[in-house]
Amino acid sequence: MQNGSTLSIESGCLHSDKFDDDGRIKRTGKLIISSYVYSLVRFHFSYCYLFVNLGTWKYATAHIITAVIGSGVLSLAWCFAQLGWIAGSITLVLFSVITMFNSLLLTDCYRSPDPVTGTRNCTYMDAVKSNLGTRQYKMCGIAQYSVLTGISIGYTITTAISMAAIKRSHCFYKHGHEAGCHVHNNSFMIIFAIIQIILSQVPNFHKLSPLSIIAAIMSFMYSFIGIGLSIAKIIDNGIGETSITGLPIREDFTGMDKMWKTFSALGDVAFAYSFCFILIEIQDTLKSSPPENKEMKKATVFGITASTIFYLLCGVLGYAAFGNKAPGNFLTGFGFYDPFWLVDLANICIVIHLLGAYQVLAQPIFGFVEDWSKLKWPQNKLITKEFSLLGIEINMLRFVWRTSFVITMTIIAMIFPFFNEFVGLLGAGTFWPLSVYFPIEMYISQAKIRKYSFTWIWMQVLSLACLIVSLVAAVGSTRGLVTSVQTFKPFQSVS
């Protein structure tokens, strides 16, 4: 009997009402939003989304929309101001098509070696390892951790700007729109850092699903508020000064300046579409019949199409409302106008969203160092032992490391508090490796596409073209950072 039980478990022959076709727990589509799960030894990385029903393509579509729409919408009006009506619209649609194409390739990599009957890869990292091997697997892990570190800095900047916008809107409401009402951002960065240091000591923060659900609601609320405020501003004041090509060249804004801003805007758009590396986790919520790859392809088409329409609304309406003077974060621009309470609500939503999102993103980085340290020094009590302080379990490694991380990210944010340039750099660093290169290479390996065949060549051409776009976006954003630093006094950021 014991042998028989063992064989049935190993072969996945368990009760069909509890287990899936490969012996794992049956998928129901129930996940926790924004939950990153990390394992040091295997560079395991996953990002899961809220779900409350059976796993079908319709619910996977909702996952994708939730995944795509987030803080990336904040800079789209600014992108249109740099690119103009035609190039801005084409850029959004083009990034949408490229993201959709690579996502469709990625759906066939969920199972290996066969896309229908092969072994499940429950995470993006698992798919990379199964199709491309351990070396590429580790490279993918490095790329993801680098991006997460950068996003932590970006979230610190964004939250401080939104906090400052709340204070400014109250100042304008009290003293009138002609008042300066300038606010130093550093104090808000410090407040944000203190909160993050406290939250970082909460064990298994990434598993607190109520906070994750709230964060998802917040992201939708501030996006819709931004669209509503843009429409209201257009109705009250008419369409702002816009143009086909965006910001016009003038004496204090040369053609070279416009080129660099255009490159940086490409990075911002790329950041808005960076979601491919969680697609496998979303696909893992689908039932095995019909085949997951077929269902996921339908979800991908509908999800990205809906997200693109939403992005176009934010970009087009934001640009129409502010014109060529569109701010980097379009919600902060409404601080000059009534209703101030709605502006405050939108920025409060951003703050709440990013307070939780910061911790979710930081968990894999925290886990990497802590797990590695425990493996390296298993006998060191400062690393392994939990101490009780006022009823709270404190680990010295966790306290020192996580506190140091938050402080370091905050200091960098104070030195480089430039929202659009930082977002552009993040988009440039994320888009090509995680949204283009790995999906294409995995599909080539999965489908056994012959090297130097027509299909192989044009896929490599697409990958190379996206690499060039990412590089110019990175150069433009880096140049923007360097230029801004030259005229900026460190730790003197003002809204």
Short mmCIF file of C-alpha atoms in Angstrom, two decimals:
data_model
loop_
_atom_site.label_atom_id
_atom_site.label_comp_id
_atom_site.label_asym_id
_atom_site.label_seq_id
_atom_site.Cartn_x
_atom_site.Cartn_y
_atom_site.Cartn_z
CA MET A 1 0.00 0.00 0.00
CA GLN A 2 2.83 2.38 0.83
CA ASN A 3 4.55 1.75 -2.49
CA GLY A 4 1.30 2.15 -4.33
CA SER A 5 0.66 5.51 -2.67
CA THR A 6 4.12 6.71 -3.52
CA LEU A 7 3.77 5.76 -7.17
CA SER A 8 0.43 7.49 -7.46
CA ILE A 9 1.83 10.71 -6.04
CA GLU A 10 4.89 10.69 -8.26
CA SER A 11 2.87 10.09 -11.38
CA GLY A 12 0.26 12.68 -10.46
CA CYS A 13 -2.51 10.03 -10.27
CA LEU A 14 -4.41 11.59 -7.38
CA HIS A 15 -8.05 12.39 -6.83
CA SER A 16 -9.16 14.54 -9.77
CA ASP A 17 -11.36 16.77 -7.62
CA LYS A 18 -8.37 17.98 -5.59
CA PHE A 19 -5.37 17.71 -7.90
CA ASP A 20 -4.53 18.81 -11.42
CA ASP A 21 -3.30 16.75 -14.36
CA ASP A 22 0.31 16.83 -13.10
CA GLY A 23 -0.42 15.99 -9.45
CA ARG A 24 -0.32 19.56 -8.16
CA ILE A 25 -3.18 21.19 -6.28
CA LYS A 26 -6.06 21.87 -8.70
CA ARG A 27 -6.07 25.42 -10.02
CA THR A 28 -9.08 27.54 -9.11
CA GLY A 29 -7.80 30.94 -10.16
CA LYS A 30 -7.59 32.14 -6.56
CA LEU A 31 -4.46 34.19 -6.07
CA ILE A 32 -3.20 37.04 -3.94
CA ILE A 33 -2.65 40.30 -5.74
CA SER A 34 0.87 41.67 -5.93
CA SER A 35 2.39 38.67 -4.12
CA TYR A 36 6.05 38.11 -4.97
CA VAL A 37 7.34 34.73 -3.82
CA TYR A 38 11.07 34.21 -3.85
CA SER A 39 13.39 31.21 -3.33
CA LEU A 40 17.13 31.95 -3.21
CA VAL A 41 18.53 28.66 -4.45
CA ARG A 42 16.36 28.53 -7.58
CA PHE A 43 16.07 32.31 -8.21
CA HIS A 44 12.35 31.65 -7.99
CA PHE A 45 10.24 34.73 -8.64
CA SER A 46 6.50 35.05 -9.03
CA TYR A 47 3.90 37.80 -9.14
CA CYS A 48 0.30 36.80 -8.52
CA TYR A 49 -2.94 38.69 -8.88
CA LEU A 50 -6.30 38.84 -7.15
CA PHE A 51 -8.84 36.38 -8.38
CA VAL A 52 -12.06 35.02 -6.94
CA ASN A 53 -13.47 32.53 -9.42
CA LEU A 54 -12.65 29.66 -11.74
CA GLY A 55 -9.64 30.13 -14.00
CA THR A 56 -10.94 31.00 -17.47
CA TRP A 57 -9.62 33.36 -20.13
CA LYS A 58 -12.11 36.06 -19.09
CA TYR A 59 -10.67 36.21 -15.60
CA ALA A 60 -7.12 36.01 -16.96
CA THR A 61 -8.02 39.08 -19.03
CA ALA A 62 -8.92 40.90 -15.81
CA HIS A 63 -5.54 39.83 -14.37
CA ILE A 64 -3.71 41.32 -17.35
CA ILE A 65 -5.59 44.62 -17.18
CA THR A 66 -4.86 44.84 -13.46
CA ALA A 67 -1.20 44.05 -14.09
CA VAL A 68 -0.67 46.57 -16.88
CA ILE A 69 -2.55 49.56 -15.48
CA GLY A 70 -0.64 51.20 -12.66
CA SER A 71 1.74 54.07 -11.98
CA GLY A 72 2.85 53.99 -15.63
CA VAL A 73 -0.24 56.02 -16.57
CA LEU A 74 1.03 59.05 -14.65
CA SER A 75 3.65 60.04 -17.23
CA LEU A 76 1.72 59.38 -20.46
CA ALA A 77 0.48 62.97 -20.86
CA TRP A 78 4.11 64.15 -20.56
CA CYS A 79 5.12 61.57 -23.18
CA PHE A 80 2.54 62.98 -25.59
CA ALA A 81 3.92 66.47 -24.94
CA GLN A 82 7.37 65.27 -26.03
CA LEU A 83 6.19 63.16 -28.98
CA GLY A 84 3.12 65.02 -30.21
CA TRP A 85 -0.25 63.72 -31.33
CA ILE A 86 0.91 61.48 -34.17
CA ALA A 87 4.15 60.03 -32.76
CA GLY A 88 2.61 59.71 -29.29
CA SER A 89 -0.35 57.68 -30.54
CA ILE A 90 1.80 55.55 -32.86
CA THR A 91 4.31 54.86 -30.06
CA LEU A 92 1.61 53.66 -27.67
CA VAL A 93 0.03 51.42 -30.31
CA LEU A 94 3.41 50.09 -31.48
CA PHE A 95 4.52 49.17 -27.97
CA SER A 96 1.12 47.55 -27.49
CA VAL A 97 1.52 45.42 -30.64
CA ILE A 98 5.08 44.37 -29.74
CA THR A 99 4.05 43.53 -26.17
CA MET A 100 1.06 41.55 -27.42
CA PHE A 101 3.16 39.63 -29.96
CA ASN A 102 5.80 38.65 -27.42
CA SER A 103 3.13 37.78 -24.87
CA LEU A 104 1.51 35.43 -27.40
CA LEU A 105 4.89 33.75 -27.90
CA LEU A 106 5.28 33.48 -24.16
CA THR A 107 1.95 31.67 -23.72
CA ASP A 108 3.38 28.67 -25.61
CA CYS A 109 6.29 28.49 -23.14
CA TYR A 110 4.05 27.79 -20.15
CA ARG A 111 4.51 24.06 -20.71
CA SER A 112 7.74 22.40 -21.77
CA PRO A 113 8.73 20.77 -24.04
CA ASP A 114 5.25 20.63 -25.62
CA PRO A 115 3.00 23.73 -25.27
CA VAL A 116 -0.10 21.58 -24.62
CA THR A 117 1.01 18.35 -22.94
CA GLY A 118 4.40 19.33 -21.48
CA THR A 119 5.34 19.99 -17.86
CA ARG A 120 3.95 23.17 -16.34
CA ASN A 121 6.22 26.13 -15.65
CA CYS A 122 4.43 27.99 -12.87
CA THR A 123 6.62 31.10 -13.02
CA TYR A 124 8.45 33.18 -15.61
CA MET A 125 11.75 32.08 -14.09
CA ASP A 126 10.77 28.41 -14.35
CA ALA A 127 9.98 28.91 -18.04
CA VAL A 128 13.37 30.56 -18.65
CA LYS A 129 15.18 27.71 -16.91
CA SER A 130 13.23 24.99 -18.74
CA ASN A 131 13.74 26.51 -22.18
CA LEU A 132 17.06 28.34 -21.99
CA GLY A 133 19.03 26.68 -19.20
CA THR A 134 20.57 27.71 -15.89
CA ARG A 135 22.86 30.46 -17.20
CA GLN A 136 20.03 32.42 -18.83
CA TYR A 137 17.94 31.68 -15.76
CA LYS A 138 20.44 33.48 -13.53
CA MET A 139 20.79 36.35 -15.99
CA CYS A 140 17.02 36.78 -15.91
CA GLY A 141 17.14 36.83 -12.11
CA ILE A 142 19.79 39.57 -12.15
CA ALA A 143 17.73 41.62 -14.58
CA GLN A 144 14.63 41.33 -12.41
CA TYR A 145 16.39 42.23 -9.16
CA SER A 146 18.03 45.24 -10.80
CA VAL A 147 14.66 46.43 -12.04
CA LEU A 148 13.07 45.92 -8.62
CA THR A 149 15.81 47.99 -6.98
CA GLY A 150 15.26 50.80 -9.48
CA ILE A 151 11.49 50.71 -9.04
CA SER A 152 11.95 51.07 -5.27
CA ILE A 153 13.77 54.35 -5.91
CA GLY A 154 11.12 55.44 -8.42
CA TYR A 155 8.31 54.73 -5.96
CA THR A 156 10.06 56.84 -3.33
CA ILE A 157 10.21 59.78 -5.76
CA THR A 158 6.61 59.34 -6.94
CA THR A 159 5.17 59.10 -3.43
CA ALA A 160 7.02 62.20 -2.25
CA ILE A 161 5.73 64.17 -5.27
CA SER A 162 2.15 63.07 -4.55
CA MET A 163 2.48 63.96 -0.85
CA ALA A 164 3.81 67.37 -1.83
CA ALA A 165 0.94 67.80 -4.32
CA ILE A 166 -1.58 67.26 -1.51
CA LYS A 167 0.04 69.97 0.60
CA ARG A 168 0.27 72.34 -2.39
CA SER A 169 -3.40 71.88 -3.35
CA HIS A 170 -4.42 72.91 0.19
CA CYS A 171 -2.09 75.90 -0.02
CA PHE A 172 -3.63 77.01 -3.32
CA TYR A 173 -7.11 76.50 -1.93
CA LYS A 174 -6.25 78.68 1.06
CA HIS A 175 -4.09 81.39 -0.53
CA GLY A 176 -5.24 81.38 -4.16
CA HIS A 177 -3.78 80.06 -7.39
CA GLU A 178 -1.26 82.92 -7.64
CA ALA A 179 0.58 81.82 -4.50
CA GLY A 180 3.90 80.02 -4.95
CA CYS A 181 3.14 77.24 -2.47
CA HIS A 182 6.47 75.51 -3.15
CA VAL A 183 7.14 72.44 -1.02
CA HIS A 184 10.39 70.59 -0.30
CA ASN A 185 10.08 66.92 -1.25
CA ASN A 186 12.85 65.58 0.99
CA SER A 187 10.76 65.73 4.15
CA PHE A 188 8.12 63.57 2.46
CA MET A 189 10.78 61.10 1.27
CA ILE A 190 11.96 60.79 4.87
CA ILE A 191 8.39 60.20 6.10
CA PHE A 192 7.93 57.57 3.39
CA ALA A 193 11.24 55.92 4.37
CA ILE A 194 10.29 55.75 8.05
CA ILE A 195 6.99 54.07 7.19
CA GLN A 196 8.79 51.61 4.90
CA ILE A 197 11.35 50.75 7.59
CA ILE A 198 8.49 49.88 9.95
CA LEU A 199 6.56 47.91 7.32
CA SER A 200 9.70 46.04 6.25
CA GLN A 201 9.90 44.43 9.69
CA VAL A 202 6.45 42.85 9.31
CA PRO A 203 6.98 39.11 8.63
CA ASN A 204 5.49 37.87 5.34
CA PHE A 205 4.21 41.33 4.41
CA HIS A 206 3.75 40.18 0.82
CA LYS A 207 1.13 37.66 1.94
CA LEU A 208 -1.22 40.27 3.42
CA SER A 209 -3.91 40.01 0.76
CA PRO A 210 -6.25 42.75 2.14
CA LEU A 211 -3.50 45.33 1.67
CA SER A 212 -2.88 44.02 -1.82
CA ILE A 213 -6.54 44.31 -2.76
CA ILE A 214 -6.59 47.89 -1.48
CA ALA A 215 -3.51 48.68 -3.56
CA ALA A 216 -5.22 47.39 -6.72
CA ILE A 217 -8.33 49.48 -6.05
CA MET A 218 -6.16 52.56 -5.48
CA SER A 219 -4.40 52.20 -8.84
CA PHE A 220 -7.72 52.15 -10.69
CA MET A 221 -9.12 55.02 -8.65
CA TYR A 222 -6.30 57.47 -9.35
CA SER A 223 -6.27 56.52 -13.03
CA PHE A 224 -10.00 57.18 -13.45
CA ILE A 225 -9.80 60.36 -11.38
CA GLY A 226 -7.02 61.59 -13.67
CA ILE A 227 -9.17 60.95 -16.75
CA GLY A 228 -12.15 62.68 -15.13
CA LEU A 229 -10.10 65.71 -14.09
CA SER A 230 -8.64 65.98 -17.58
CA ILE A 231 -12.12 66.03 -19.13
CA ALA A 232 -13.28 68.63 -16.59
CA LYS A 233 -10.26 70.83 -17.29
CA ILE A 234 -10.85 70.62 -21.05
CA ILE A 235 -14.51 71.59 -20.56
CA ASP A 236 -13.60 74.56 -18.35
CA ASN A 237 -10.52 75.89 -20.14
CA GLY A 238 -10.57 74.29 -23.56
CA ILE A 239 -7.79 72.25 -25.13
CA GLY A 240 -4.30 73.32 -24.15
CA GLU A 241 -1.61 74.41 -26.60
CA THR A 242 -0.77 71.20 -28.43
CA SER A 243 0.92 70.33 -31.72
CA ILE A 244 1.43 67.47 -34.13
CA THR A 245 5.07 67.11 -33.11
CA GLY A 246 4.85 67.99 -29.42
CA LEU A 247 7.01 70.59 -27.72
CA PRO A 248 8.22 73.06 -30.37
CA ILE A 249 11.89 73.88 -30.80
CA ARG A 250 12.71 77.35 -29.51
CA GLU A 251 15.65 79.37 -28.24
CA ASP A 252 15.77 77.66 -24.86
CA PHE A 253 14.76 74.23 -26.20
CA THR A 254 17.00 73.06 -29.04
CA GLY A 255 16.53 70.21 -31.47
CA MET A 256 19.06 68.19 -29.49
CA ASP A 257 17.08 68.76 -26.29
CA LYS A 258 13.93 67.57 -28.05
CA MET A 259 15.68 64.44 -29.29
CA TRP A 260 16.81 63.50 -25.76
CA LYS A 261 13.34 64.17 -24.34
CA THR A 262 11.84 62.01 -27.08
CA PHE A 263 14.18 59.15 -26.19
CA SER A 264 13.26 59.49 -22.51
CA ALA A 265 9.55 59.44 -23.41
CA LEU A 266 10.07 56.13 -25.21
CA GLY A 267 11.40 54.71 -21.94
CA ASP A 268 8.34 55.96 -20.07
CA VAL A 269 6.01 54.23 -22.53
CA ALA A 270 8.11 51.06 -22.29
CA PHE A 271 7.76 51.16 -18.51
CA ALA A 272 3.97 51.40 -18.85
CA TYR A 273 3.93 48.16 -20.88
CA SER A 274 6.40 46.15 -18.80
CA PHE A 275 4.32 43.23 -17.61
CA CYS A 276 5.40 40.18 -19.66
CA PHE A 277 7.44 38.75 -16.80
CA ILE A 278 4.25 38.03 -14.83
CA LEU A 279 2.25 36.55 -17.71
CA ILE A 280 3.27 32.96 -16.91
CA GLU A 281 2.03 33.40 -13.33
CA ILE A 282 -1.32 34.62 -14.65
CA GLN A 283 -1.49 31.72 -17.10
CA ASP A 284 -0.92 29.32 -14.21
CA THR A 285 -4.39 30.23 -12.89
CA LEU A 286 -6.11 28.76 -15.96
CA LYS A 287 -7.69 25.33 -15.98
CA SER A 288 -5.90 22.70 -18.06
CA SER A 289 -8.89 22.26 -20.39
CA PRO A 290 -9.19 23.95 -22.84
CA PRO A 291 -5.39 24.13 -23.27
CA GLU A 292 -3.92 27.01 -21.27
CA ASN A 293 -1.96 28.48 -24.16
CA LYS A 294 -5.05 28.85 -26.36
CA GLU A 295 -7.10 30.43 -23.58
CA MET A 296 -4.23 32.71 -22.57
CA LYS A 297 -3.85 33.99 -26.12
CA LYS A 298 -7.45 35.19 -26.07
CA ALA A 299 -6.91 36.80 -22.66
CA THR A 300 -3.73 38.48 -23.89
CA VAL A 301 -5.38 40.02 -26.96
CA PHE A 302 -8.37 41.35 -25.04
CA GLY A 303 -6.36 42.42 -21.98
CA ILE A 304 -3.66 44.37 -23.82
CA THR A 305 -6.20 45.91 -26.22
CA ALA A 306 -8.31 47.17 -23.30
CA SER A 307 -5.21 48.48 -21.51
CA THR A 308 -4.05 50.30 -24.64
CA ILE A 309 -7.41 52.02 -25.02
CA PHE A 310 -7.16 53.09 -21.38
CA TYR A 311 -3.60 54.36 -21.90
CA LEU A 312 -4.67 56.32 -24.97
CA LEU A 313 -7.41 57.95 -22.92
CA CYS A 314 -4.93 58.97 -20.20
CA GLY A 315 -2.32 60.18 -22.67
CA VAL A 316 -4.63 61.94 -25.12
CA LEU A 317 -6.91 63.57 -22.54
CA GLY A 318 -3.98 64.51 -20.31
CA TYR A 319 -2.17 66.12 -23.23
CA ALA A 320 -5.32 67.87 -24.37
CA ALA A 321 -5.86 69.22 -20.86
CA PHE A 322 -2.31 70.50 -20.23
CA GLY A 323 -0.94 70.85 -23.75
CA ASN A 324 2.82 71.12 -24.19
CA LYS A 325 3.12 72.11 -20.53
CA ALA A 326 1.95 68.67 -19.35
CA PRO A 327 3.68 67.84 -16.05
CA GLY A 328 5.74 64.68 -15.62
CA ASN A 329 3.09 63.28 -13.28
CA PHE A 330 -0.19 64.56 -14.68
CA LEU A 331 -2.06 64.24 -11.38
CA THR A 332 0.26 66.76 -9.72
CA GLY A 333 -0.69 69.38 -12.32
CA PHE A 334 -4.26 69.52 -11.05
CA GLY A 335 -3.04 70.94 -7.73
CA PHE A 336 -3.63 74.40 -9.20
CA TYR A 337 -7.31 73.77 -9.84
CA ASP A 338 -10.51 72.93 -8.04
CA PRO A 339 -11.94 70.62 -6.87
CA PHE A 340 -8.93 70.35 -4.59
CA TRP A 341 -10.47 67.49 -2.59
CA LEU A 342 -10.61 65.27 -5.69
CA VAL A 343 -6.99 66.08 -6.48
CA ASP A 344 -6.12 65.15 -2.92
CA LEU A 345 -8.06 61.91 -3.19
CA ALA A 346 -6.18 60.92 -6.35
CA ASN A 347 -2.79 61.61 -4.77
CA ILE A 348 -3.79 59.85 -1.56
CA CYS A 349 -4.65 56.80 -3.70
CA ILE A 350 -1.16 56.96 -5.23
CA VAL A 351 0.46 57.15 -1.79
CA ILE A 352 -1.54 54.20 -0.41
CA HIS A 353 -0.89 52.17 -3.56
CA LEU A 354 2.87 52.74 -3.49
CA LEU A 355 3.23 52.23 0.27
CA GLY A 356 2.16 48.61 -0.21
CA ALA A 357 3.68 48.16 -3.67
CA TYR A 358 7.14 49.19 -2.41
CA GLN A 359 7.12 46.36 0.13
CA VAL A 360 5.83 43.85 -2.39
CA LEU A 361 8.66 44.73 -4.78
CA ALA A 362 11.29 44.75 -2.05
CA GLN A 363 10.42 41.31 -0.64
CA PRO A 364 12.43 39.30 -3.24
CA ILE A 365 15.47 41.52 -2.63
CA PHE A 366 15.11 41.17 1.13
CA GLY A 367 14.71 37.41 0.79
CA PHE A 368 17.74 37.08 -1.49
CA VAL A 369 20.19 38.58 1.01
CA GLU A 370 18.62 37.01 4.10
CA ASP A 371 18.42 33.48 2.69
CA TRP A 372 21.95 33.71 1.30
CA SER A 373 23.25 34.91 4.68
CA LYS A 374 21.53 32.05 6.51
CA LEU A 375 23.09 29.53 4.14
CA LYS A 376 26.50 31.18 4.45
CA TRP A 377 26.53 31.55 8.25
CA PRO A 378 23.99 29.05 9.63
CA GLN A 379 25.51 29.13 13.13
CA ASN A 380 25.47 32.89 13.57
CA LYS A 381 22.69 33.73 16.05
CA LEU A 382 22.53 37.36 14.94
CA ILE A 383 21.45 36.05 11.54
CA THR A 384 19.23 33.13 12.50
CA LYS A 385 17.82 33.95 15.94
CA GLU A 386 14.60 35.87 16.54
CA PHE A 387 14.55 38.26 19.51
CA SER A 388 11.37 39.35 21.26
CA LEU A 389 11.05 43.10 21.77
CA LEU A 390 7.80 44.47 23.22
CA GLY A 391 6.02 41.37 21.99
CA ILE A 392 7.41 41.76 18.45
CA GLU A 393 9.81 39.22 16.94
CA ILE A 394 12.95 41.01 15.72
CA ASN A 395 15.80 39.49 13.73
CA MET A 396 19.00 41.56 13.73
CA LEU A 397 19.90 40.71 10.14
CA ARG A 398 16.40 41.54 8.96
CA PHE A 399 16.37 44.81 10.93
CA VAL A 400 19.81 46.04 9.85
CA TRP A 401 19.63 44.89 6.22
CA ARG A 402 16.11 46.08 5.46
CA THR A 403 16.63 49.39 7.23
CA SER A 404 19.88 49.94 5.32
CA PHE A 405 18.18 49.13 2.02
CA VAL A 406 15.34 51.61 2.58
CA ILE A 407 17.76 54.34 3.70
CA THR A 408 20.02 53.76 0.68
CA MET A 409 17.10 53.90 -1.78
CA THR A 410 15.85 57.09 -0.12
CA ILE A 411 19.25 58.80 -0.33
CA ILE A 412 19.51 57.92 -4.04
CA ALA A 413 15.99 59.28 -4.58
CA MET A 414 17.02 62.52 -2.86
CA ILE A 415 20.06 62.83 -5.11
CA PHE A 416 18.13 61.98 -8.31
CA PRO A 417 14.53 63.13 -7.68
CA PHE A 418 13.64 63.27 -11.39
CA PHE A 419 10.43 61.36 -12.02
CA ASN A 420 10.29 61.09 -15.81
CA GLU A 421 13.98 60.38 -16.36
CA PHE A 422 13.92 57.67 -13.71
CA VAL A 423 10.76 56.08 -15.07
CA GLY A 424 12.27 56.17 -18.56
CA LEU A 425 15.44 54.48 -17.35
CA LEU A 426 13.40 51.76 -15.63
CA GLY A 427 11.34 51.19 -18.76
CA ALA A 428 14.45 50.98 -20.91
CA GLY A 429 16.05 48.48 -18.53
CA THR A 430 12.92 46.33 -18.30
CA PHE A 431 11.41 46.27 -21.76
CA TRP A 432 14.00 44.56 -23.95
CA PRO A 433 15.34 41.82 -21.67
CA LEU A 434 12.12 40.79 -19.93
CA SER A 435 9.45 41.67 -22.51
CA VAL A 436 11.30 40.92 -25.76
CA TYR A 437 14.55 38.95 -25.52
CA PHE A 438 13.58 36.13 -23.16
CA PRO A 439 10.09 35.53 -24.68
CA ILE A 440 11.54 35.37 -28.21
CA GLU A 441 14.47 33.13 -27.23
CA MET A 442 12.21 30.83 -25.22
CA TYR A 443 9.79 30.49 -28.12
CA ILE A 444 12.61 29.76 -30.58
CA SER A 445 13.84 27.01 -28.25
CA GLN A 446 10.33 25.70 -27.55
CA ALA A 447 9.25 25.63 -31.21
CA LYS A 448 12.67 24.36 -32.33
CA ILE A 449 12.96 27.07 -34.97
CA ARG A 450 15.96 26.40 -37.17
CA LYS A 451 18.80 28.89 -36.88
CA TYR A 452 19.06 31.30 -39.84
CA SER A 453 15.63 30.31 -41.11
CA PHE A 454 13.30 33.11 -42.23
CA THR A 455 11.31 33.02 -38.97
CA TRP A 456 14.48 32.98 -36.86
CA ILE A 457 15.96 35.94 -38.77
CA TRP A 458 12.94 38.24 -38.53
CA MET A 459 12.50 37.43 -34.83
CA GLN A 460 16.12 38.36 -34.25
CA VAL A 461 15.58 41.55 -36.24
CA LEU A 462 12.60 42.41 -34.03
CA SER A 463 14.66 41.72 -30.91
CA LEU A 464 17.52 43.85 -32.23
CA ALA A 465 15.17 46.72 -33.09
CA CYS A 466 13.68 46.64 -29.59
CA LEU A 467 17.18 46.53 -28.11
CA ILE A 468 18.08 49.67 -30.04
CA VAL A 469 14.91 51.39 -28.81
CA SER A 470 15.71 50.38 -25.23
CA LEU A 471 19.29 51.62 -25.59
CA VAL A 472 18.32 55.03 -26.97
CA ALA A 473 15.64 55.32 -24.27
CA ALA A 474 18.25 54.47 -21.63
CA VAL A 475 20.71 56.99 -23.11
CA GLY A 476 18.05 59.69 -23.27
CA SER A 477 16.93 59.07 -19.69
CA THR A 478 20.52 58.91 -18.42
CA ARG A 479 21.36 62.12 -20.23
CA GLY A 480 18.29 63.71 -18.65
CA LEU A 481 19.44 62.60 -15.21
CA VAL A 482 22.96 63.94 -15.77
CA THR A 483 21.68 67.27 -17.15
CA SER A 484 19.24 67.68 -14.28
CA VAL A 485 21.93 66.91 -11.70
CA GLN A 486 24.18 69.63 -13.16
CA THR A 487 21.63 72.32 -12.31
CA PHE A 488 20.28 70.68 -9.17
CA LYS A 489 21.52 70.98 -5.62
CA PRO A 490 21.46 67.51 -3.99
CA PHE A 491 18.78 67.06 -1.35
CA GLN A 492 17.01 70.26 -2.45
CA SER A 493 14.09 68.83 -4.45
CA VAL A 494 11.15 71.24 -4.55
CA SER A 495 7.62 70.81 -5.96
#
